[in-house]
GROMACS .gro file of C-alpha atoms in nm:
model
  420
    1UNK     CA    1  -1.236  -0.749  -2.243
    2UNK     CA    2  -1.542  -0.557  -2.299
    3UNK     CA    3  -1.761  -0.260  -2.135
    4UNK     CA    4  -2.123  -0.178  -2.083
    5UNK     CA    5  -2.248   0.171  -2.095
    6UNK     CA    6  -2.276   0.354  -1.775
    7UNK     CA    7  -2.547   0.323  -1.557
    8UNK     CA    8  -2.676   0.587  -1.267
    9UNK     CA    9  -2.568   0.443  -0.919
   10UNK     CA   10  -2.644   0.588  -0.517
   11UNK     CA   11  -2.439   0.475  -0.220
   12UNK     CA   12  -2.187   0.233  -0.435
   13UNK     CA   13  -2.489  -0.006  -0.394
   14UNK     CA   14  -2.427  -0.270  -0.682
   15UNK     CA   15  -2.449  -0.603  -0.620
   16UNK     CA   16  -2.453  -0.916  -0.798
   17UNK     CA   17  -2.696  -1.197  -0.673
   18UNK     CA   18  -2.524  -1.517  -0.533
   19UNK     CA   19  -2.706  -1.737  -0.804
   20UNK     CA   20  -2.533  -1.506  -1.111
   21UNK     CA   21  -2.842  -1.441  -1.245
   22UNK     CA   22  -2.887  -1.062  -1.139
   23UNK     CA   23  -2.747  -0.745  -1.030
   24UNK     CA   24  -2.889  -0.516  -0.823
   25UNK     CA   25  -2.807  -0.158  -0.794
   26UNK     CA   26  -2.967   0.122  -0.613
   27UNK     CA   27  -3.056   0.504  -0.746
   28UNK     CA   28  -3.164   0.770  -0.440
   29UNK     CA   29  -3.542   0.549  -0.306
   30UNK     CA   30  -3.497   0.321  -0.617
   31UNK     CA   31  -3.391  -0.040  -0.665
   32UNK     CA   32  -3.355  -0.169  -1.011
   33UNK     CA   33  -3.290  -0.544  -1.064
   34UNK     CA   34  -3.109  -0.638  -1.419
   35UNK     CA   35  -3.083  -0.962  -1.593
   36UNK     CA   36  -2.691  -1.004  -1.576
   37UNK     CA   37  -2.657  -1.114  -1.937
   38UNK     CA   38  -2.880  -0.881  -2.128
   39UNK     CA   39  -2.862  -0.529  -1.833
   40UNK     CA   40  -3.212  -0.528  -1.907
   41UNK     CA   41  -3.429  -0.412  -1.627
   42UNK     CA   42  -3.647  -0.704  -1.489
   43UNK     CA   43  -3.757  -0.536  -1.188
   44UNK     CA   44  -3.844  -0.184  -1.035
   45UNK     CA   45  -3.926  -0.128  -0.671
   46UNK     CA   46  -3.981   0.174  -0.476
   47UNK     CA   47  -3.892   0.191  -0.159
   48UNK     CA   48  -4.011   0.468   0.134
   49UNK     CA   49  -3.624   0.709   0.167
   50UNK     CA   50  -3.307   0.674   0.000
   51UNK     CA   51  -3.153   0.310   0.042
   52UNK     CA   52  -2.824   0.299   0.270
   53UNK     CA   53  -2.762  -0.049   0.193
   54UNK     CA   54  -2.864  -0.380   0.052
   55UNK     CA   55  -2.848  -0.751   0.039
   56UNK     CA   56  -2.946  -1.032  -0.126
   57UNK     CA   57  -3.072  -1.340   0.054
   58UNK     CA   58  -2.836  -1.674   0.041
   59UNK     CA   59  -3.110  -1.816  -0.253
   60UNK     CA   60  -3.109  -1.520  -0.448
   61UNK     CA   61  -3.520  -1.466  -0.425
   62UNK     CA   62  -3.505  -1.189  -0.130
   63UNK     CA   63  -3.371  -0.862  -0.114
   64UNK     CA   64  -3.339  -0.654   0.136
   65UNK     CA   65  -3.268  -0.228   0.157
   66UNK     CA   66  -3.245  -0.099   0.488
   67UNK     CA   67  -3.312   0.296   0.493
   68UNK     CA   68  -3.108   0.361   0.860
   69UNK     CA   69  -3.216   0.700   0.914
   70UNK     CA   70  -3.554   0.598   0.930
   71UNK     CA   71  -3.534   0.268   1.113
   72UNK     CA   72  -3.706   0.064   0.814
   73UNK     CA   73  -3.611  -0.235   0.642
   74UNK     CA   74  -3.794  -0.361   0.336
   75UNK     CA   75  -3.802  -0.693   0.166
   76UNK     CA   76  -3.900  -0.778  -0.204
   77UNK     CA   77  -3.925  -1.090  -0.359
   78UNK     CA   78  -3.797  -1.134  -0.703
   79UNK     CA   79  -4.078  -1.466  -0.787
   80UNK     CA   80  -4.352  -1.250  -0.645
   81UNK     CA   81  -4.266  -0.890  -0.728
   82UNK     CA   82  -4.637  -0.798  -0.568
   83UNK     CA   83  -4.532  -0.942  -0.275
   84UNK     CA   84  -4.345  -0.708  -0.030
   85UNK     CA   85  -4.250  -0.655   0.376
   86UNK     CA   86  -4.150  -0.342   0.583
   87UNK     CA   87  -3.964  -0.373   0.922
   88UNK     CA   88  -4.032  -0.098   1.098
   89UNK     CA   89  -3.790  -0.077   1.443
   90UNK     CA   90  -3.953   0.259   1.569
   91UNK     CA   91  -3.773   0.442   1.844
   92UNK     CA   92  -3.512   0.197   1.870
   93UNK     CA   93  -3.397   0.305   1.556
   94UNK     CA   94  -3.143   0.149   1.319
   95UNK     CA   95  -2.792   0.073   1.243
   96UNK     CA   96  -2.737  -0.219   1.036
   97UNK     CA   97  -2.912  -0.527   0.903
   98UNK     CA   98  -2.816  -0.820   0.774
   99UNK     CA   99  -2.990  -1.205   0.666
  100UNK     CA  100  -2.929  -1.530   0.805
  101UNK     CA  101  -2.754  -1.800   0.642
  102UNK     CA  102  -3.122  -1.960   0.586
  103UNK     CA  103  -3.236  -1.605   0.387
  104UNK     CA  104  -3.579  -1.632   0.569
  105UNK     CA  105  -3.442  -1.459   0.869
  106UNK     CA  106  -3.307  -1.038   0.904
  107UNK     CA  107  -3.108  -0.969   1.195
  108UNK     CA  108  -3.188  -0.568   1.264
  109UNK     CA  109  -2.893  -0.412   1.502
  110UNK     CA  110  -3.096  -0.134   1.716
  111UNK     CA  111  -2.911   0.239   1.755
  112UNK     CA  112  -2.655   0.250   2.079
  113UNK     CA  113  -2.604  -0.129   2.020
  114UNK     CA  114  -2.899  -0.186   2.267
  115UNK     CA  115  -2.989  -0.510   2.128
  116UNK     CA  116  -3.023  -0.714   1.776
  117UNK     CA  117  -3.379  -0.812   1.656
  118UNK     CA  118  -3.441  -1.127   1.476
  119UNK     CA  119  -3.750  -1.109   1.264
  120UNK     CA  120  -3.838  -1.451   1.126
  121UNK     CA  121  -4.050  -1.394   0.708
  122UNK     CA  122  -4.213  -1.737   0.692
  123UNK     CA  123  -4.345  -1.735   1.101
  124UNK     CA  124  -4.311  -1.333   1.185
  125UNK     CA  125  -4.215  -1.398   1.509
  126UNK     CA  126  -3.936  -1.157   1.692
  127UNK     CA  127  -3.598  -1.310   1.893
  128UNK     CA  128  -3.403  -1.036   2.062
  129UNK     CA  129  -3.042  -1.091   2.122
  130UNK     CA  130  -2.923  -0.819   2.404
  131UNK     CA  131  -2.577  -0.679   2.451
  132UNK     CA  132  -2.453  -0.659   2.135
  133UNK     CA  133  -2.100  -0.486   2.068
  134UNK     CA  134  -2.008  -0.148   1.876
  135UNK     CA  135  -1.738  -0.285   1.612
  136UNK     CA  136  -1.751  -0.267   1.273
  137UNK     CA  137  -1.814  -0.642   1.227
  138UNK     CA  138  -1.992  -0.794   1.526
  139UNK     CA  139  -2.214  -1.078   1.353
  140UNK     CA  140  -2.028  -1.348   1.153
  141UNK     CA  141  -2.171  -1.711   1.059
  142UNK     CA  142  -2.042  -2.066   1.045
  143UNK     CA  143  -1.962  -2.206   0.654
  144UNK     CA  144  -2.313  -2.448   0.690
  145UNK     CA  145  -2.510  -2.150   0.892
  146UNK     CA  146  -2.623  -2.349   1.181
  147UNK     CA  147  -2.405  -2.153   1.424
  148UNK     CA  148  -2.392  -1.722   1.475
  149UNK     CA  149  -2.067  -1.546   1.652
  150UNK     CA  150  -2.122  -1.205   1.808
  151UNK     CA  151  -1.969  -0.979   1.972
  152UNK     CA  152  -2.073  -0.889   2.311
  153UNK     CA  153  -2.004  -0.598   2.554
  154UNK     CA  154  -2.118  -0.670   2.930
  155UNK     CA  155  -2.028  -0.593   3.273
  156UNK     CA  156  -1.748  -0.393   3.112
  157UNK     CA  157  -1.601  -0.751   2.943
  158UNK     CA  158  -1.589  -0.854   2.614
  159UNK     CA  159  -1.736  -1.151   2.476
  160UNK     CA  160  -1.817  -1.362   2.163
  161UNK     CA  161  -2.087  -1.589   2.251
  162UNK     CA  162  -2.234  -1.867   1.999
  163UNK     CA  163  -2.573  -1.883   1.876
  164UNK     CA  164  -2.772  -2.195   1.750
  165UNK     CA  165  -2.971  -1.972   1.434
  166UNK     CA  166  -3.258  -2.263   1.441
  167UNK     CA  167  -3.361  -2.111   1.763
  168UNK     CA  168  -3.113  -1.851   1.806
  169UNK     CA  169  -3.053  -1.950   2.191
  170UNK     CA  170  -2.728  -1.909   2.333
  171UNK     CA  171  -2.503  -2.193   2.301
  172UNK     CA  172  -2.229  -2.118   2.495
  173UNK     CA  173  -1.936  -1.766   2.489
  174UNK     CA  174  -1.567  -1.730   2.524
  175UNK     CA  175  -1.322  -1.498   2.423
  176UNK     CA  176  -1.079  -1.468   2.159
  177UNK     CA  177  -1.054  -1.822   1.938
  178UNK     CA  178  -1.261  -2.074   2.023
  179UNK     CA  179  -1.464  -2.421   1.892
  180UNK     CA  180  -1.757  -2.424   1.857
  181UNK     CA  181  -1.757  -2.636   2.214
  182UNK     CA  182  -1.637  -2.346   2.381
  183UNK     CA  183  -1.263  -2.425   2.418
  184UNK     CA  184  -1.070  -2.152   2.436
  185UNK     CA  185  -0.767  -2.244   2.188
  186UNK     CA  186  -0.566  -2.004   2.193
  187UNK     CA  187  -0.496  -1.583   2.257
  188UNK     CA  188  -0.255  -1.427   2.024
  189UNK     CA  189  -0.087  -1.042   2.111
  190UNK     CA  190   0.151  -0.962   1.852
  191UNK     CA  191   0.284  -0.707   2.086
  192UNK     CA  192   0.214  -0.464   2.354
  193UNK     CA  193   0.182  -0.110   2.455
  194UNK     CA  194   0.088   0.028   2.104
  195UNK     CA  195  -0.184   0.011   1.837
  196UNK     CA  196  -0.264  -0.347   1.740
  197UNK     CA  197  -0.436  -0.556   1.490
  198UNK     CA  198  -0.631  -0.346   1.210
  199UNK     CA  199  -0.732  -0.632   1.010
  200UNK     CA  200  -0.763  -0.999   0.992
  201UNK     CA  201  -0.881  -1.242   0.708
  202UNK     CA  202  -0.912  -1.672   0.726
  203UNK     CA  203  -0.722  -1.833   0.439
  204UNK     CA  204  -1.021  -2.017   0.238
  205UNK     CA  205  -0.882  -2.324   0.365
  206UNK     CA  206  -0.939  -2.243   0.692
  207UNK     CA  207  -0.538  -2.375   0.769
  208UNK     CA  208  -0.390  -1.964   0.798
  209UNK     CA  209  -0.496  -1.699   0.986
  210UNK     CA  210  -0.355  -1.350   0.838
  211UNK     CA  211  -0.366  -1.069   1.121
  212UNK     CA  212  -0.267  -0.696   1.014
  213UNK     CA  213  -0.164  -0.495   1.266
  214UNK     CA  214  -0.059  -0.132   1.292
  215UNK     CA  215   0.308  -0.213   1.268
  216UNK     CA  216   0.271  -0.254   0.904
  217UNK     CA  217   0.345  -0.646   0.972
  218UNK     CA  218   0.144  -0.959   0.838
  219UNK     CA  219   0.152  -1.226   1.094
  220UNK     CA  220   0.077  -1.585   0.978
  221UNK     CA  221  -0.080  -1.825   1.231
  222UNK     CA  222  -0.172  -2.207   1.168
  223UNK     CA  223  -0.435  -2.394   1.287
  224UNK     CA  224  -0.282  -2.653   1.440
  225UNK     CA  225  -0.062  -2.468   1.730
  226UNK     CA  226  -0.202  -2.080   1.647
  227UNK     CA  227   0.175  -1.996   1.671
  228UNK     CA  228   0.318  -1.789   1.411
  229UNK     CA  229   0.475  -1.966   1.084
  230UNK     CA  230   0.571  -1.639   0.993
  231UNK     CA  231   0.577  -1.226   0.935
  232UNK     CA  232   0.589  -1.012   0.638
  233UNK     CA  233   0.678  -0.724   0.669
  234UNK     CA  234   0.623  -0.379   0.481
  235UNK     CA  235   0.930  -0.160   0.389
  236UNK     CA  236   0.986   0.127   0.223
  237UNK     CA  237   1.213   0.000   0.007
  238UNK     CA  238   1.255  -0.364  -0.185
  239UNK     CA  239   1.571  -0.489  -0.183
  240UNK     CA  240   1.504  -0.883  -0.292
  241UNK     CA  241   1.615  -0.905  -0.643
  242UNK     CA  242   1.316  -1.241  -0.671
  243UNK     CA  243   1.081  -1.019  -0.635
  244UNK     CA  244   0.896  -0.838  -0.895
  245UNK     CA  245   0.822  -0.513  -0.907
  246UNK     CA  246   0.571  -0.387  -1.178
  247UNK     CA  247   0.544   0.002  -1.189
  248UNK     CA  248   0.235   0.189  -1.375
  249UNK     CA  249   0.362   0.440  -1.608
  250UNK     CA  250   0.159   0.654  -1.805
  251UNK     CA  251   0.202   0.663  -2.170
  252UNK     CA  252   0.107   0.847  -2.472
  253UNK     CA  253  -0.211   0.676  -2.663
  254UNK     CA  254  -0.160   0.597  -3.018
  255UNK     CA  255  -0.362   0.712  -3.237
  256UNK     CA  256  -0.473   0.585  -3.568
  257UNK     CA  257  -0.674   0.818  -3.744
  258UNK     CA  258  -0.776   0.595  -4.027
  259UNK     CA  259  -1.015   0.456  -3.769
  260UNK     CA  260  -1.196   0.676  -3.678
  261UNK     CA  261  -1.532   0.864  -3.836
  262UNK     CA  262  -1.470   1.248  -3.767
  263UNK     CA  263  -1.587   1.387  -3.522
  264UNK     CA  264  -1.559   1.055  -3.358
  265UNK     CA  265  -1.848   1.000  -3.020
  266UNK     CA  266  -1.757   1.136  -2.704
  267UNK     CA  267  -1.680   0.762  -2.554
  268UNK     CA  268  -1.435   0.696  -2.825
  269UNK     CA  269  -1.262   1.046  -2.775
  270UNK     CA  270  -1.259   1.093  -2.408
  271UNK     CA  271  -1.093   0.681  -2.400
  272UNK     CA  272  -0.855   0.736  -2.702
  273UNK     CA  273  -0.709   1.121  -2.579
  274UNK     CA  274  -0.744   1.037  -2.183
  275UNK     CA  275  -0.385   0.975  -1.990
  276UNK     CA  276  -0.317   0.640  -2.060
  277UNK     CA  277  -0.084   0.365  -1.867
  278UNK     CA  278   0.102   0.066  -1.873
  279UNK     CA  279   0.304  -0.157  -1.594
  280UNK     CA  280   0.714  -0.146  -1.656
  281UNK     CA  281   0.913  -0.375  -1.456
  282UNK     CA  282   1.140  -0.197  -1.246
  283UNK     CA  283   1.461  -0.237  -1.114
  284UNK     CA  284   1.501  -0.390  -0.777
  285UNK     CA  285   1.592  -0.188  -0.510
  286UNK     CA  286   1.270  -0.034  -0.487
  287UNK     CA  287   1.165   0.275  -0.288
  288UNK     CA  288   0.804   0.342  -0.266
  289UNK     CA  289   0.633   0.677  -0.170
  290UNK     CA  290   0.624   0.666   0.222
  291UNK     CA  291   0.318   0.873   0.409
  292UNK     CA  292   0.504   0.901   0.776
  293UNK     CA  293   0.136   0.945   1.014
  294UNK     CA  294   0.016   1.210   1.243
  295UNK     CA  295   0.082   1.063   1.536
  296UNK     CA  296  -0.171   1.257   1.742
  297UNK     CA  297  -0.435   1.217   1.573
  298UNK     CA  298  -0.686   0.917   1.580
  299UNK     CA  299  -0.736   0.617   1.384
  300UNK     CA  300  -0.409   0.730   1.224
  301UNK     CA  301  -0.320   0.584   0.831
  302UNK     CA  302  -0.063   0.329   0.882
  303UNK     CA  303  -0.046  -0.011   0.922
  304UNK     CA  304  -0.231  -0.336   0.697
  305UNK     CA  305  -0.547  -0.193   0.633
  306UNK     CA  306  -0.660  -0.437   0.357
  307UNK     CA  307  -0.555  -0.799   0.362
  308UNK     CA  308  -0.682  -1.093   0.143
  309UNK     CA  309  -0.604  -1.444   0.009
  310UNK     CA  310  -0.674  -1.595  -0.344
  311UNK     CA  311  -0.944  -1.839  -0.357
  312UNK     CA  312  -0.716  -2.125  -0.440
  313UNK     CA  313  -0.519  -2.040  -0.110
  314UNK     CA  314  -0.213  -2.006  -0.300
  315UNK     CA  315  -0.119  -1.598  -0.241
  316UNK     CA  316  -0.207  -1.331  -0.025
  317UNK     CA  317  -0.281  -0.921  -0.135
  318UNK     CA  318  -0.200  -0.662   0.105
  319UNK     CA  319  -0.220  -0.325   0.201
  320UNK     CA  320   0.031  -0.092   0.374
  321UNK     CA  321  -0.162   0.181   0.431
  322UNK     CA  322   0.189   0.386   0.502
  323UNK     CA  323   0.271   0.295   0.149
  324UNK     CA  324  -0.105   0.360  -0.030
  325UNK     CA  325  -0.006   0.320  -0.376
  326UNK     CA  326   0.133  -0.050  -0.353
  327UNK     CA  327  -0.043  -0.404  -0.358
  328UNK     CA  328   0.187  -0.623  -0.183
  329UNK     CA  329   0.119  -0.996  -0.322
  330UNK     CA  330   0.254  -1.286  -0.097
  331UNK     CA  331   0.355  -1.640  -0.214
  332UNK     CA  332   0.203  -1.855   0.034
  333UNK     CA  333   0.283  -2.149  -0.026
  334UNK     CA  334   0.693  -2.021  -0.001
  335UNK     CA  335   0.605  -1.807   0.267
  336UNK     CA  336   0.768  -1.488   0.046
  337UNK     CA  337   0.714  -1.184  -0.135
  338UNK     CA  338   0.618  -1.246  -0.465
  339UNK     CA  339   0.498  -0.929  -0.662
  340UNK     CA  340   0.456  -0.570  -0.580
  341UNK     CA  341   0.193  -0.333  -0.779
  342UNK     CA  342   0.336   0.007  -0.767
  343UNK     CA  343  -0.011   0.248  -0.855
  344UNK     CA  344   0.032   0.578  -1.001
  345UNK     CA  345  -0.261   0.669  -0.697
  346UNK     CA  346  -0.387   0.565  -0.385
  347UNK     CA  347  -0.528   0.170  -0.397
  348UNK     CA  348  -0.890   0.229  -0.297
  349UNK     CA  349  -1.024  -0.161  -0.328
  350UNK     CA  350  -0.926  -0.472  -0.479
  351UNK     CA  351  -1.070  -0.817  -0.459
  352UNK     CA  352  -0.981  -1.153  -0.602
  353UNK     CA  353  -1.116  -1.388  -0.861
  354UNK     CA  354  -1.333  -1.623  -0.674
  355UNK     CA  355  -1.261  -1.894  -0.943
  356UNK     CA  356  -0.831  -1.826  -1.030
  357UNK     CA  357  -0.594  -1.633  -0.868
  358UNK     CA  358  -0.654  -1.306  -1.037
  359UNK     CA  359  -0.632  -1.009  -0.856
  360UNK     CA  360  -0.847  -0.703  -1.015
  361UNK     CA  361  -0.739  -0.325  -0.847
  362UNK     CA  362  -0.879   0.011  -0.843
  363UNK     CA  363  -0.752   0.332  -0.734
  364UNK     CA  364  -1.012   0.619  -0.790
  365UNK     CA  365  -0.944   0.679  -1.144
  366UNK     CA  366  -1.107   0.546  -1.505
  367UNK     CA  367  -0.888   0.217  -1.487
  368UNK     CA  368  -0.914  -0.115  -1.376
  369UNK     CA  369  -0.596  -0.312  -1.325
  370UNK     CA  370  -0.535  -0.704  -1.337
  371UNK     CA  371  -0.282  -0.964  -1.204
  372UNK     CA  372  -0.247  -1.288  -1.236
  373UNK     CA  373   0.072  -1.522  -1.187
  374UNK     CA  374   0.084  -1.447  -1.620
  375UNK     CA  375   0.148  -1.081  -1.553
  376UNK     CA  376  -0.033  -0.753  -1.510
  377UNK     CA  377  -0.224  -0.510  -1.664
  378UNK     CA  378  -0.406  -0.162  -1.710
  379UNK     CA  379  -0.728  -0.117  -1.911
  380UNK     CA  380  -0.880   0.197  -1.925
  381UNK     CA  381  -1.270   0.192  -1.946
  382UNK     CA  382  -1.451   0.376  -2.242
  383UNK     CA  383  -1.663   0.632  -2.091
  384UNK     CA  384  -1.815   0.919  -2.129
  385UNK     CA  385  -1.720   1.211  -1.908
  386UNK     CA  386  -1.533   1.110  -1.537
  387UNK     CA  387  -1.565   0.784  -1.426
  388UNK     CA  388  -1.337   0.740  -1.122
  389UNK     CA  389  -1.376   0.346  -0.977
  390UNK     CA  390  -1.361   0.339  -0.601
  391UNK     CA  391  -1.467  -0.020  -0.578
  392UNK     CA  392  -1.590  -0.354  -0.710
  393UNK     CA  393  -1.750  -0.683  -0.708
  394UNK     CA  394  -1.671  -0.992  -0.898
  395UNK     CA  395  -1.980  -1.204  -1.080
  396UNK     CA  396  -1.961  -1.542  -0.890
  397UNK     CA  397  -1.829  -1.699  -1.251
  398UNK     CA  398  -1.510  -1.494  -1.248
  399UNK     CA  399  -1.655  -1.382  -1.620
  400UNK     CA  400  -1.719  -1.033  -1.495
  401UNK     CA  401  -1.736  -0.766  -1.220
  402UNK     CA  402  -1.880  -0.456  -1.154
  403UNK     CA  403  -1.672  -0.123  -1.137
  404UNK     CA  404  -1.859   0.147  -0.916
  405UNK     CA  405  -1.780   0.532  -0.882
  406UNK     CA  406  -1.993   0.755  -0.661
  407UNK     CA  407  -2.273   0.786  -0.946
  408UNK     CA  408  -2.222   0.569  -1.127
  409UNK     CA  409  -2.168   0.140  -1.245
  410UNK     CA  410  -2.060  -0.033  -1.553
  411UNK     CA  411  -1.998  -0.407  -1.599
  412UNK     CA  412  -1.663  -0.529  -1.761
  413UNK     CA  413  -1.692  -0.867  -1.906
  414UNK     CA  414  -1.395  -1.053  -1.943
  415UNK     CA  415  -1.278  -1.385  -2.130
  416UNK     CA  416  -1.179  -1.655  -1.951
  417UNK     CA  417  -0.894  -1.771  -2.190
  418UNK     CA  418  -0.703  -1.411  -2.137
  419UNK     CA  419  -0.529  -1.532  -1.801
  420UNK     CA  420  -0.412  -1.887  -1.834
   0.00000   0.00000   0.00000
């Protein structure tokens, strides 16, 4: 495993292009394009206010960075770097934008959910889709992008109606799951009279559907029925003695003083003297550090906050956000608990592999943690000063994946033979 040098970062905006061939990261008004092999900078564009958030089209030759609190989009092109376009939604204002599956169409969401704007680059014409829903995801598209879900809110109902995106007329709207004919297939309630689902993820299979809900339960539907296989559930303590628990420990570093030229660089002596750690496996039963909610406060920490499966369909990571220092990872195709990642601190993002089941972790400090079926580990990142890693993205490959703090982004490139 191996490190770049840290690079300036606004917004956690890094973001690798779908093609592989670039990353994109954003400093303050700022967008810098690097070649993903070398870092070096092949592009430099300047946009009008500090950039809230960006995208790359599905072809990897569009950009977008949408500045919200000034209602503008822009769009550069990465063949023609002269060539440039500003959206500009006025007095309706701005709250999130988005492309199409075709990346020649940006879907603009107006403020107060009023309506979403459909500006077309190649013909510059303008669909408006009205009634649009305040969620945090109300726009999602089919695998081969000829169909658009969203979420509506009229006459005081809820709806998800379907969208053709050649034309972007209405196709037809039900509630709940549906085909794309408009069946209605089924309506699943866990339970009543309490907080519900939190979060919800599609195996990449399409055959599970894993729903989170606040009762710190995973429930497992099929696609067949939509009845529940099955429920996992969250406790405080691990009593299964099949399960394995690996627990980070922090450890003294080693040092070998032969090594080192005196007065060794500040990278080599803030890695070598900073706390490291290492993964024991502990004894099962378990107890885990238990965060008991406010109860009267709102949107209260507890329940499955963060839920998702391994590309190859075969496990499932979760998040107990009662328990916030565990990854809970599933065994899908046994329908059982498999591992548990006891964290020194709070798990603040992790995402799988999208080539092998290999789980990569963060929790807000200089480390970046890895699973795979082969076992775990901790890796501390040689930087200079703090470097604390609230997220990250994985390089379509699976060779490497960006670690982002506030200010900052580095790359860590990995080898493919180290998890077999």
């Amino acid at each position: 495993m191996d490190f770049s040098e840290l690079f300036k970062l606004s917004g956690l905006l890094g973001r690798f292009s779908p093609d592989g061939k670039c990353l994109a990261s954003c400093v303050q008004y700022r967008l810098i394009i690097r070649d993903v092999n070398t870092l070096q900078i092949l592009q430099l564009y300047t946009c009008l206010d500090q950039i809230q958030y960006i995208e790359w089209s599905s072809d990897s030759l569009f950009i977008l960075c949408a500045m919200y609190k000034r209602g503008i989009v822009q769009v550069w092109s990465l063949e023609q770097p002269d060539w440039h376009c500003k959206i500009d939604e006025g007095s309706a204002g701005l709250v999130a934008s988005c492309w199409s599956p075709d990346g020649r169409h940006i879907l603009n969401t107006t403020e107060f959910h009023l309506r979403i704007t459909v500006w077309s680059l190649c013909t510059k014409s303008v669909s408006y889709i009205k009634y649009p829903k305040a969620c945090q995801q109300g726009i999602a598209f089919t695998k081969d992008g000829r169909y658009m879900a969203v979420a509506e809110r009229r006459d005081c109902k809820d709806f998800v109606s379907l969208f053709v995106c050649s034309n972007w007329q209405l196709l037809r709207y039900k509630i709940l799951l549906y085909s794309l004919d408009g069946r209605l297939l089924s309506t699943y309630q866990a339970y009543e009279w309490s907080l519900g689902i939190k979060s919800i993820a599609w195996s990449p299979s399409s055959q599970f559907l894993a729903i989170g809900s606040y009762d710190e339960k995973v429930r497992i539907l099929n696609h067949v029925t939509w009845k529940k296989i099955t429920e996992f559930e969250h406790p405080a303590t691990v009593t299964n003695t099949k399960t394995i628990v690996y627990k980070e420990v922090e450890k003294s570093p080693s040092v070998e003083t032969e090594r080192f030229s005196f007065p060794p660089t500040r990278a080599l002596a803030s890695s070598v003297f900073s706390t490291q750690s290492k993964y024991d496996i502990s004894q099962v039963p378990v107890s885990f550090q238990y965060i008991k909610p406010v109860a009267d406060r709102a949107n209260p920490k507890m329940g499955i906050g963060m839920l998702a499966f391994s590309p190859d369909n075969c496990f499932l990571a979760t998040r107990n956000d009662n328990i916030p220092n565990a990854v809970w990872i599933w065994d899908i195709q046994k329908l059982k608990l498999f591992v548990v990642l006891e964290q020194l601190c709070a798990i603040q993002s992790f995402q799988w592999d999208p080539r092998q089941p290999r789980l990569a972790v963060c929790t807000g400090n200089s480390k970046v943690y890895l699973w795979s079926p082969a076992g775990c580990v901790s890796v501390q990142v040689p930087t200079e000063g703090d470097f604390q890693i609230v997220s990250l993205c994985w390089h379509p490959s699976g060779d490497s994946m960006a670690l982002l703090s506030k200010d900052n982004f580095c790359v860590c490139y990995l080898e493919r033979e180290e998890v077999k």
